[in-house]
Amino acid sequence: MKKLVWTTLLVSGLAGVMAQSAFAQQDSVKKKSSFGIDNGLISIKINGKDSTSKAKASKGRFMGGITLTRLDIGFSRLVDNGSFSLSKENDFLDYTGGKTSTISFDVLQFGYRFDPHFKVYIAGGFDWTMIRLKQNITLKKNSPTLDYDQESIEFSKNRLSNSYVHIPLNFELRTKENSHGKRFYFVFGPEVAFLLNGKVKQISKEKGKEKFKDDYNFEPFRYGGTLRIGYGGLGIFTKYYFNDMFTTTAQKGLKNMAFGITLGLN
């Protein structure tokens, strides 16, 4: 996950440097240009004038580009047929709630701002769910069912995780700016996601650190909804995924939800 995050940041940074260099070359010929970040999105200035300033003044405008916003950090919970208590069939997935977490962020967005108080946009980014298992088990790879081996050793960490590419469609309502230049936000909308991979990470005295990659029967296509409420650049969120977490019959009705804080809400 760390490699993917740093790669995303590096690509975004290189894109900015390349764009800045290109506009600097134009400056040496005829026009003065500059590159900057406006509300998390790339903005371009030509001849000393912000190309987005006129659009901002108008009632509606298209918006889009590279963005590193809506960093969601929080906790995940498994919902077993409407209950937070796991059934006997899913008891092997019992987890430590305080160490079962989620993190996601967006890297691209495109949409339309109808007026200063309402906009609609589609975004793209990455999403991780990390489940800290309580039992000393090892989930089997390449298994048609979510099967496992009971281990005789004790793991100091036994984590099952997945990573998705997510595509949310957000509807955003916001108030006028107050005297401090901040406003309240209310954001909601559906989301779809596509599985990248699953992974088990284990740490024990006997075997040290081990990592195993497999899809672990995670649902390859996930859909759900997101709700955010925020003020300024800080908010809270909740997500709920409507389809099952796994494709296996024994885990039918086992779903995933998440909640936490949002940084970089704009």
PDB file of C-alpha atoms in Angstrom:
ATOM      1  CA  MET A   1       0.000   0.000   0.000  1.00  0.00           C
ATOM      2  CA  LYS A   2       2.845   2.392   0.859  1.00  0.00           C
ATOM      3  CA  LYS A   3       4.422   1.841  -2.565  1.00  0.00           C
ATOM      4  CA  LEU A   4       1.120   2.624  -4.296  1.00  0.00           C
ATOM      5  CA  VAL A   5       0.597   5.793  -2.243  1.00  0.00           C
ATOM      6  CA  TRP A   6       4.100   7.081  -2.938  1.00  0.00           C
ATOM      7  CA  THR A   7       3.785   6.185  -6.614  1.00  0.00           C
ATOM      8  CA  THR A   8       0.561   8.188  -6.842  1.00  0.00           C
ATOM      9  CA  LEU A   9       2.159  11.180  -5.147  1.00  0.00           C
ATOM     10  CA  LEU A  10       5.215  10.927  -7.400  1.00  0.00           C
ATOM     11  CA  VAL A  11       3.132  10.747 -10.589  1.00  0.00           C
ATOM     12  CA  SER A  12       1.065  13.749  -9.495  1.00  0.00           C
ATOM     13  CA  GLY A  13       4.208  15.699  -8.650  1.00  0.00           C
ATOM     14  CA  LEU A  14       5.858  14.868 -11.975  1.00  0.00           C
ATOM     15  CA  ALA A  15       2.703  15.911 -13.804  1.00  0.00           C
ATOM     16  CA  GLY A  16       2.874  19.251 -12.051  1.00  0.00           C
ATOM     17  CA  VAL A  17       6.571  19.748 -12.831  1.00  0.00           C
ATOM     18  CA  MET A  18       6.073  18.828 -16.500  1.00  0.00           C
ATOM     19  CA  ALA A  19       3.143  21.210 -16.840  1.00  0.00           C
ATOM     20  CA  GLN A  20       5.051  24.004 -15.138  1.00  0.00           C
ATOM     21  CA  SER A  21       8.051  23.448 -17.406  1.00  0.00           C
ATOM     22  CA  ALA A  22       5.886  23.498 -20.520  1.00  0.00           C
ATOM     23  CA  PHE A  23       4.224  26.777 -19.617  1.00  0.00           C
ATOM     24  CA  ALA A  24       7.586  28.279 -18.657  1.00  0.00           C
ATOM     25  CA  GLN A  25       8.782  27.617 -22.217  1.00  0.00           C
ATOM     26  CA  GLN A  26       5.760  29.480 -23.588  1.00  0.00           C
ATOM     27  CA  ASP A  27       6.675  32.382 -21.320  1.00  0.00           C
ATOM     28  CA  SER A  28      10.073  32.719 -22.972  1.00  0.00           C
ATOM     29  CA  VAL A  29       8.412  33.153 -26.386  1.00  0.00           C
ATOM     30  CA  LYS A  30       5.305  35.320 -26.042  1.00  0.00           C
ATOM     31  CA  LYS A  31       3.161  34.695 -22.980  1.00  0.00           C
ATOM     32  CA  LYS A  32       3.673  34.640 -19.269  1.00  0.00           C
ATOM     33  CA  SER A  33       2.331  31.458 -17.747  1.00  0.00           C
ATOM     34  CA  SER A  34       2.310  29.780 -14.358  1.00  0.00           C
ATOM     35  CA  PHE A  35       1.110  26.588 -12.759  1.00  0.00           C
ATOM     36  CA  GLY A  36      -0.572  26.132  -9.404  1.00  0.00           C
ATOM     37  CA  ILE A  37      -3.001  24.182  -7.265  1.00  0.00           C
ATOM     38  CA  ASP A  38      -6.463  25.605  -6.608  1.00  0.00           C
ATOM     39  CA  ASN A  39      -8.720  23.799  -4.133  1.00  0.00           C
ATOM     40  CA  GLY A  40      -6.831  20.560  -4.733  1.00  0.00           C
ATOM     41  CA  LEU A  41      -7.133  20.861  -8.528  1.00  0.00           C
ATOM     42  CA  ILE A  42      -4.589  21.964 -11.115  1.00  0.00           C
ATOM     43  CA  SER A  43      -5.062  25.565 -12.231  1.00  0.00           C
ATOM     44  CA  ILE A  44      -3.227  27.388 -15.040  1.00  0.00           C
ATOM     45  CA  LYS A  45      -2.541  31.083 -15.363  1.00  0.00           C
ATOM     46  CA  ILE A  46      -1.836  32.653 -18.776  1.00  0.00           C
ATOM     47  CA  ASN A  47      -0.635  36.249 -19.237  1.00  0.00           C
ATOM     48  CA  GLY A  48      -0.887  36.711 -15.481  1.00  0.00           C
ATOM     49  CA  LYS A  49      -4.595  35.920 -15.482  1.00  0.00           C
ATOM     50  CA  ASP A  50      -6.150  32.831 -13.938  1.00  0.00           C
ATOM     51  CA  SER A  51      -7.919  30.902 -16.693  1.00  0.00           C
ATOM     52  CA  THR A  52     -10.444  29.705 -14.121  1.00  0.00           C
ATOM     53  CA  SER A  53     -11.267  33.149 -12.697  1.00  0.00           C
ATOM     54  CA  LYS A  54     -13.902  33.996 -15.300  1.00  0.00           C
ATOM     55  CA  ALA A  55     -15.406  30.545 -14.997  1.00  0.00           C
ATOM     56  CA  LYS A  56     -15.570  30.895 -11.239  1.00  0.00           C
ATOM     57  CA  ALA A  57     -17.452  34.138 -11.606  1.00  0.00           C
ATOM     58  CA  SER A  58     -20.047  32.537 -13.860  1.00  0.00           C
ATOM     59  CA  LYS A  59     -22.987  30.642 -12.507  1.00  0.00           C
ATOM     60  CA  GLY A  60     -21.839  27.231 -13.706  1.00  0.00           C
ATOM     61  CA  ARG A  61     -18.590  25.713 -14.867  1.00  0.00           C
ATOM     62  CA  PHE A  62     -16.913  22.432 -15.629  1.00  0.00           C
ATOM     63  CA  MET A  63     -14.137  21.340 -13.288  1.00  0.00           C
ATOM     64  CA  GLY A  64     -11.630  18.519 -13.275  1.00  0.00           C
ATOM     65  CA  GLY A  65      -8.069  17.325 -13.126  1.00  0.00           C
ATOM     66  CA  ILE A  66      -5.573  15.752 -10.768  1.00  0.00           C
ATOM     67  CA  THR A  67      -6.551  16.012  -7.131  1.00  0.00           C
ATOM     68  CA  LEU A  68      -5.197  14.599  -3.877  1.00  0.00           C
ATOM     69  CA  THR A  69      -8.271  15.118  -1.734  1.00  0.00           C
ATOM     70  CA  ARG A  70     -10.875  13.325   0.385  1.00  0.00           C
ATOM     71  CA  LEU A  71      -8.428  11.273   2.410  1.00  0.00           C
ATOM     72  CA  ASP A  72     -10.674   8.955   4.431  1.00  0.00           C
ATOM     73  CA  ILE A  73      -9.137   7.374   7.536  1.00  0.00           C
ATOM     74  CA  GLY A  74     -11.273   5.275   9.823  1.00  0.00           C
ATOM     75  CA  PHE A  75     -12.532   1.905  10.994  1.00  0.00           C
ATOM     76  CA  SER A  76     -14.233  -0.978   9.204  1.00  0.00           C
ATOM     77  CA  ARG A  77     -16.943  -3.244  10.574  1.00  0.00           C
ATOM     78  CA  LEU A  78     -18.303  -6.525   9.234  1.00  0.00           C
ATOM     79  CA  VAL A  79     -22.089  -6.742   9.149  1.00  0.00           C
ATOM     80  CA  ASP A  80     -23.327 -10.337   9.190  1.00  0.00           C
ATOM     81  CA  ASN A  81     -26.902 -10.382   7.830  1.00  0.00           C
ATOM     82  CA  GLY A  82     -27.719  -7.132   9.609  1.00  0.00           C
ATOM     83  CA  SER A  83     -25.819  -7.900  12.823  1.00  0.00           C
ATOM     84  CA  PHE A  84     -22.414  -6.760  14.060  1.00  0.00           C
ATOM     85  CA  SER A  85     -22.015 -10.187  15.720  1.00  0.00           C
ATOM     86  CA  LEU A  86     -20.553 -12.844  13.450  1.00  0.00           C
ATOM     87  CA  SER A  87     -22.426 -16.090  12.888  1.00  0.00           C
ATOM     88  CA  LYS A  88     -20.878 -19.499  13.613  1.00  0.00           C
ATOM     89  CA  GLU A  89     -20.052 -19.895   9.911  1.00  0.00           C
ATOM     90  CA  ASN A  90     -18.036 -16.671  10.009  1.00  0.00           C
ATOM     91  CA  ASP A  91     -16.608 -16.923  13.520  1.00  0.00           C
ATOM     92  CA  PHE A  92     -13.121 -17.648  12.125  1.00  0.00           C
ATOM     93  CA  LEU A  93     -13.162 -14.056  10.791  1.00  0.00           C
ATOM     94  CA  ASP A  94     -13.516 -12.622  14.305  1.00  0.00           C
ATOM     95  CA  TYR A  95     -11.442  -9.452  14.431  1.00  0.00           C
ATOM     96  CA  THR A  96     -10.068  -6.726  16.705  1.00  0.00           C
ATOM     97  CA  GLY A  97     -12.286  -3.696  16.109  1.00  0.00           C
ATOM     98  CA  GLY A  98      -9.726  -1.067  17.132  1.00  0.00           C
ATOM     99  CA  LYS A  99      -7.195  -2.450  14.640  1.00  0.00           C
ATOM    100  CA  THR A 100      -9.563  -3.099  11.731  1.00  0.00           C
ATOM    101  CA  SER A 101      -9.241  -0.025   9.580  1.00  0.00           C
ATOM    102  CA  THR A 102      -9.867   1.614   6.239  1.00  0.00           C
ATOM    103  CA  ILE A 103      -8.074   4.244   4.208  1.00  0.00           C
ATOM    104  CA  SER A 104      -8.928   5.754   0.830  1.00  0.00           C
ATOM    105  CA  PHE A 105      -8.274   8.851  -1.250  1.00  0.00           C
ATOM    106  CA  ASP A 106      -9.058  10.298  -4.680  1.00  0.00           C
ATOM    107  CA  VAL A 107      -6.517  11.169  -7.359  1.00  0.00           C
ATOM    108  CA  LEU A 108      -8.785  12.400 -10.185  1.00  0.00           C
ATOM    109  CA  GLN A 109     -12.122  14.152 -10.439  1.00  0.00           C
ATOM    110  CA  PHE A 110     -14.329  15.627 -13.157  1.00  0.00           C
ATOM    111  CA  GLY A 111     -17.654  17.341 -12.754  1.00  0.00           C
ATOM    112  CA  TYR A 112     -19.817  20.416 -13.015  1.00  0.00           C
ATOM    113  CA  ARG A 113     -20.366  23.198 -10.494  1.00  0.00           C
ATOM    114  CA  PHE A 114     -23.896  24.507 -11.027  1.00  0.00           C
ATOM    115  CA  ASP A 115     -23.513  27.416  -8.586  1.00  0.00           C
ATOM    116  CA  PRO A 116     -21.489  28.249  -5.437  1.00  0.00           C
ATOM    117  CA  HIS A 117     -23.669  25.881  -3.394  1.00  0.00           C
ATOM    118  CA  PHE A 118     -24.035  22.738  -5.515  1.00  0.00           C
ATOM    119  CA  LYS A 119     -21.786  20.596  -7.674  1.00  0.00           C
ATOM    120  CA  VAL A 120     -21.720  17.060  -9.070  1.00  0.00           C
ATOM    121  CA  TYR A 121     -18.516  15.195  -9.841  1.00  0.00           C
ATOM    122  CA  ILE A 122     -17.174  11.739 -10.541  1.00  0.00           C
ATOM    123  CA  ALA A 123     -13.830  10.801  -9.027  1.00  0.00           C
ATOM    124  CA  GLY A 124     -11.304   7.988  -9.079  1.00  0.00           C
ATOM    125  CA  GLY A 125      -8.981   6.718  -6.388  1.00  0.00           C
ATOM    126  CA  PHE A 126      -7.892   3.851  -4.166  1.00  0.00           C
ATOM    127  CA  ASP A 127      -9.402   2.095  -1.179  1.00  0.00           C
ATOM    128  CA  TRP A 128      -7.971  -0.344   1.390  1.00  0.00           C
ATOM    129  CA  THR A 129      -9.669  -2.402   4.110  1.00  0.00           C
ATOM    130  CA  MET A 130      -7.468  -4.087   6.744  1.00  0.00           C
ATOM    131  CA  ILE A 131      -9.014  -6.704   9.043  1.00  0.00           C
ATOM    132  CA  ARG A 132      -6.979  -7.710  12.117  1.00  0.00           C
ATOM    133  CA  LEU A 133      -7.940 -11.336  12.722  1.00  0.00           C
ATOM    134  CA  LYS A 134      -8.011 -12.611  16.310  1.00  0.00           C
ATOM    135  CA  GLN A 135      -7.538 -16.313  15.673  1.00  0.00           C
ATOM    136  CA  ASN A 136      -4.289 -18.039  14.806  1.00  0.00           C
ATOM    137  CA  ILE A 137      -5.339 -19.217  11.381  1.00  0.00           C
ATOM    138  CA  THR A 138      -3.935 -19.011   7.869  1.00  0.00           C
ATOM    139  CA  LEU A 139      -6.433 -18.555   5.061  1.00  0.00           C
ATOM    140  CA  LYS A 140      -5.839 -20.918   2.153  1.00  0.00           C
ATOM    141  CA  LYS A 141      -4.829 -19.521  -1.214  1.00  0.00           C
ATOM    142  CA  ASN A 142      -6.519 -20.518  -4.479  1.00  0.00           C
ATOM    143  CA  SER A 143      -9.409 -22.100  -2.607  1.00  0.00           C
ATOM    144  CA  PRO A 144     -12.968 -22.081  -4.038  1.00  0.00           C
ATOM    145  CA  THR A 145     -14.231 -21.562  -0.473  1.00  0.00           C
ATOM    146  CA  LEU A 146     -12.973 -19.277   2.261  1.00  0.00           C
ATOM    147  CA  ASP A 147     -11.079 -22.072   4.010  1.00  0.00           C
ATOM    148  CA  TYR A 148      -8.242 -21.946   6.516  1.00  0.00           C
ATOM    149  CA  ASP A 149      -5.617 -23.922   8.448  1.00  0.00           C
ATOM    150  CA  GLN A 150      -5.568 -23.755  12.232  1.00  0.00           C
ATOM    151  CA  GLU A 151      -2.038 -22.873  13.354  1.00  0.00           C
ATOM    152  CA  SER A 152      -0.252 -24.094  16.494  1.00  0.00           C
ATOM    153  CA  ILE A 153       1.752 -20.868  16.728  1.00  0.00           C
ATOM    154  CA  GLU A 154       0.589 -17.483  17.973  1.00  0.00           C
ATOM    155  CA  PHE A 155       0.599 -14.505  15.634  1.00  0.00           C
ATOM    156  CA  SER A 156       1.343 -11.046  16.971  1.00  0.00           C
ATOM    157  CA  LYS A 157      -0.260  -9.797  13.728  1.00  0.00           C
ATOM    158  CA  ASN A 158      -2.628 -11.672  11.454  1.00  0.00           C
ATOM    159  CA  ARG A 159      -4.159  -9.229   8.970  1.00  0.00           C
ATOM    160  CA  LEU A 160      -6.434  -9.877   6.023  1.00  0.00           C
ATOM    161  CA  SER A 161      -6.675  -6.922   3.645  1.00  0.00           C
ATOM    162  CA  ASN A 162      -7.966  -5.931   0.240  1.00  0.00           C
ATOM    163  CA  SER A 163      -7.367  -3.045  -2.125  1.00  0.00           C
ATOM    164  CA  TYR A 164      -9.790  -1.607  -4.658  1.00  0.00           C
ATOM    165  CA  VAL A 165      -9.893   1.069  -7.325  1.00  0.00           C
ATOM    166  CA  HIS A 166     -13.008   3.055  -6.486  1.00  0.00           C
ATOM    167  CA  ILE A 167     -15.140   5.386  -8.626  1.00  0.00           C
ATOM    168  CA  PRO A 168     -17.551   7.532  -6.599  1.00  0.00           C
ATOM    169  CA  LEU A 169     -20.227   9.847  -7.994  1.00  0.00           C
ATOM    170  CA  ASN A 170     -20.677  12.674  -5.498  1.00  0.00           C
ATOM    171  CA  PHE A 171     -23.404  15.272  -5.049  1.00  0.00           C
ATOM    172  CA  GLU A 172     -22.131  18.143  -2.937  1.00  0.00           C
ATOM    173  CA  LEU A 173     -24.136  20.810  -1.148  1.00  0.00           C
ATOM    174  CA  ARG A 174     -22.382  23.620   0.708  1.00  0.00           C
ATOM    175  CA  THR A 175     -23.196  26.817   2.520  1.00  0.00           C
ATOM    176  CA  LYS A 176     -21.810  30.299   1.992  1.00  0.00           C
ATOM    177  CA  GLU A 177     -18.371  31.043   3.354  1.00  0.00           C
ATOM    178  CA  ASN A 178     -18.358  32.569   6.825  1.00  0.00           C
ATOM    179  CA  SER A 179     -16.121  35.384   8.061  1.00  0.00           C
ATOM    180  CA  HIS A 180     -13.261  32.885   8.424  1.00  0.00           C
ATOM    181  CA  GLY A 181     -13.523  31.812   4.786  1.00  0.00           C
ATOM    182  CA  LYS A 182     -14.898  28.372   5.684  1.00  0.00           C
ATOM    183  CA  ARG A 183     -18.176  26.647   4.926  1.00  0.00           C
ATOM    184  CA  PHE A 184     -20.197  23.533   5.777  1.00  0.00           C
ATOM    185  CA  TYR A 185     -20.384  20.613   3.336  1.00  0.00           C
ATOM    186  CA  PHE A 186     -22.864  17.807   2.802  1.00  0.00           C
ATOM    187  CA  VAL A 187     -21.725  15.180   0.297  1.00  0.00           C
ATOM    188  CA  PHE A 188     -23.469  11.966  -0.715  1.00  0.00           C
ATOM    189  CA  GLY A 189     -23.554   9.530  -3.615  1.00  0.00           C
ATOM    190  CA  PRO A 190     -23.041   6.005  -4.948  1.00  0.00           C
ATOM    191  CA  GLU A 191     -19.709   4.297  -5.465  1.00  0.00           C
ATOM    192  CA  VAL A 192     -18.423   1.316  -7.438  1.00  0.00           C
ATOM    193  CA  ALA A 193     -15.056  -0.383  -6.972  1.00  0.00           C
ATOM    194  CA  PHE A 194     -12.930  -3.024  -8.681  1.00  0.00           C
ATOM    195  CA  LEU A 195     -10.689  -5.418  -6.764  1.00  0.00           C
ATOM    196  CA  LEU A 196      -6.930  -5.058  -7.212  1.00  0.00           C
ATOM    197  CA  ASN A 197      -5.797  -7.787  -4.812  1.00  0.00           C
ATOM    198  CA  GLY A 198      -6.151  -9.409  -1.439  1.00  0.00           C
ATOM    199  CA  LYS A 199      -3.349 -10.060   1.025  1.00  0.00           C
ATOM    200  CA  VAL A 200      -2.597 -11.774   4.318  1.00  0.00           C
ATOM    201  CA  LYS A 201       0.219 -10.442   6.481  1.00  0.00           C
ATOM    202  CA  GLN A 202       1.382 -12.455   9.490  1.00  0.00           C
ATOM    203  CA  ILE A 203       4.036 -11.865  12.145  1.00  0.00           C
ATOM    204  CA  SER A 204       5.147 -14.523  14.621  1.00  0.00           C
ATOM    205  CA  LYS A 205       8.270 -15.433  16.593  1.00  0.00           C
ATOM    206  CA  GLU A 206       8.516 -18.779  14.848  1.00  0.00           C
ATOM    207  CA  LYS A 207       8.167 -17.604  11.226  1.00  0.00           C
ATOM    208  CA  GLY A 208       8.910 -13.895  11.415  1.00  0.00           C
ATOM    209  CA  LYS A 209       7.081 -11.727   8.872  1.00  0.00           C
ATOM    210  CA  GLU A 210       5.193 -13.423   6.045  1.00  0.00           C
ATOM    211  CA  LYS A 211       2.966 -12.079   3.255  1.00  0.00           C
ATOM    212  CA  PHE A 212       0.601 -14.019   1.002  1.00  0.00           C
ATOM    213  CA  LYS A 213      -1.251 -12.541  -1.982  1.00  0.00           C
ATOM    214  CA  ASP A 214      -4.474 -13.958  -3.372  1.00  0.00           C
ATOM    215  CA  ASP A 215      -7.977 -12.710  -4.103  1.00  0.00           C
ATOM    216  CA  TYR A 216      -9.242 -14.698  -1.063  1.00  0.00           C
ATOM    217  CA  ASN A 217     -12.666 -14.752  -2.714  1.00  0.00           C
ATOM    218  CA  PHE A 218     -13.191 -11.030  -2.201  1.00  0.00           C
ATOM    219  CA  GLU A 219     -15.966  -9.652  -4.380  1.00  0.00           C
ATOM    220  CA  PRO A 220     -14.296  -8.444  -7.628  1.00  0.00           C
ATOM    221  CA  PHE A 221     -16.956  -5.761  -8.153  1.00  0.00           C
ATOM    222  CA  ARG A 222     -18.240  -3.794  -5.168  1.00  0.00           C
ATOM    223  CA  TYR A 223     -20.937  -1.153  -4.993  1.00  0.00           C
ATOM    224  CA  GLY A 224     -22.257   1.004  -2.181  1.00  0.00           C
ATOM    225  CA  GLY A 225     -22.830   4.537  -0.981  1.00  0.00           C
ATOM    226  CA  THR A 226     -20.969   7.282   0.879  1.00  0.00           C
ATOM    227  CA  LEU A 227     -22.105  10.121   3.122  1.00  0.00           C
ATOM    228  CA  ARG A 228     -19.877  12.974   4.311  1.00  0.00           C
ATOM    229  CA  ILE A 229     -20.499  16.005   6.527  1.00  0.00           C
ATOM    230  CA  GLY A 230     -17.730  18.540   6.944  1.00  0.00           C
ATOM    231  CA  TYR A 231     -16.586  22.015   7.832  1.00  0.00           C
ATOM    232  CA  GLY A 232     -13.626  23.645   6.140  1.00  0.00           C
ATOM    233  CA  GLY A 233     -11.196  20.915   5.140  1.00  0.00           C
ATOM    234  CA  LEU A 234     -12.254  18.446   7.852  1.00  0.00           C
ATOM    235  CA  GLY A 235     -15.233  16.108   7.896  1.00  0.00           C
ATOM    236  CA  ILE A 236     -16.649  12.768   8.952  1.00  0.00           C
ATOM    237  CA  PHE A 237     -17.763   9.969   6.641  1.00  0.00           C
ATOM    238  CA  THR A 238     -19.605   6.682   6.574  1.00  0.00           C
ATOM    239  CA  LYS A 239     -19.631   4.081   3.789  1.00  0.00           C
ATOM    240  CA  TYR A 240     -21.786   1.030   3.314  1.00  0.00           C
ATOM    241  CA  TYR A 241     -21.355  -1.599   0.623  1.00  0.00           C
ATOM    242  CA  PHE A 242     -24.585  -3.208  -0.542  1.00  0.00           C
ATOM    243  CA  ASN A 243     -23.243  -6.423  -2.033  1.00  0.00           C
ATOM    244  CA  ASP A 244     -21.506  -9.207  -0.109  1.00  0.00           C
ATOM    245  CA  MET A 245     -17.886  -8.890   0.890  1.00  0.00           C
ATOM    246  CA  PHE A 246     -16.998 -12.371  -0.428  1.00  0.00           C
ATOM    247  CA  THR A 247     -18.217 -14.445  -3.365  1.00  0.00           C
ATOM    248  CA  THR A 248     -18.443 -17.660  -1.312  1.00  0.00           C
ATOM    249  CA  THR A 249     -21.831 -19.150  -0.449  1.00  0.00           C
ATOM    250  CA  ALA A 250     -20.969 -19.702   3.234  1.00  0.00           C
ATOM    251  CA  GLN A 251     -20.353 -15.952   3.659  1.00  0.00           C
ATOM    252  CA  LYS A 252     -23.608 -14.897   1.994  1.00  0.00           C
ATOM    253  CA  GLY A 253     -24.974 -11.769   3.688  1.00  0.00           C
ATOM    254  CA  LEU A 254     -21.607 -10.706   5.141  1.00  0.00           C
ATOM    255  CA  LYS A 255     -21.110  -7.066   4.217  1.00  0.00           C
ATOM    256  CA  ASN A 256     -18.673  -4.278   5.002  1.00  0.00           C
ATOM    257  CA  MET A 257     -19.165  -0.764   6.334  1.00  0.00           C
ATOM    258  CA  ALA A 258     -16.727   1.957   7.310  1.00  0.00           C
ATOM    259  CA  PHE A 259     -16.688   5.266   9.200  1.00  0.00           C
ATOM    260  CA  GLY A 260     -14.111   7.844  10.243  1.00  0.00           C
ATOM    261  CA  ILE A 261     -12.717  11.271   9.374  1.00  0.00           C
ATOM    262  CA  THR A 262     -12.135  12.929   6.025  1.00  0.00           C
ATOM    263  CA  LEU A 263      -9.155  15.218   5.437  1.00  0.00           C
ATOM    264  CA  GLY A 264      -8.925  17.535   2.451  1.00  0.00           C
ATOM    265  CA  LEU A 265     -12.644  17.944   1.840  1.00  0.00           C
ATOM    266  CA  ASN A 266     -13.139  20.703  -0.742  1.00  0.00           C
TER     267      ASN A 266
END
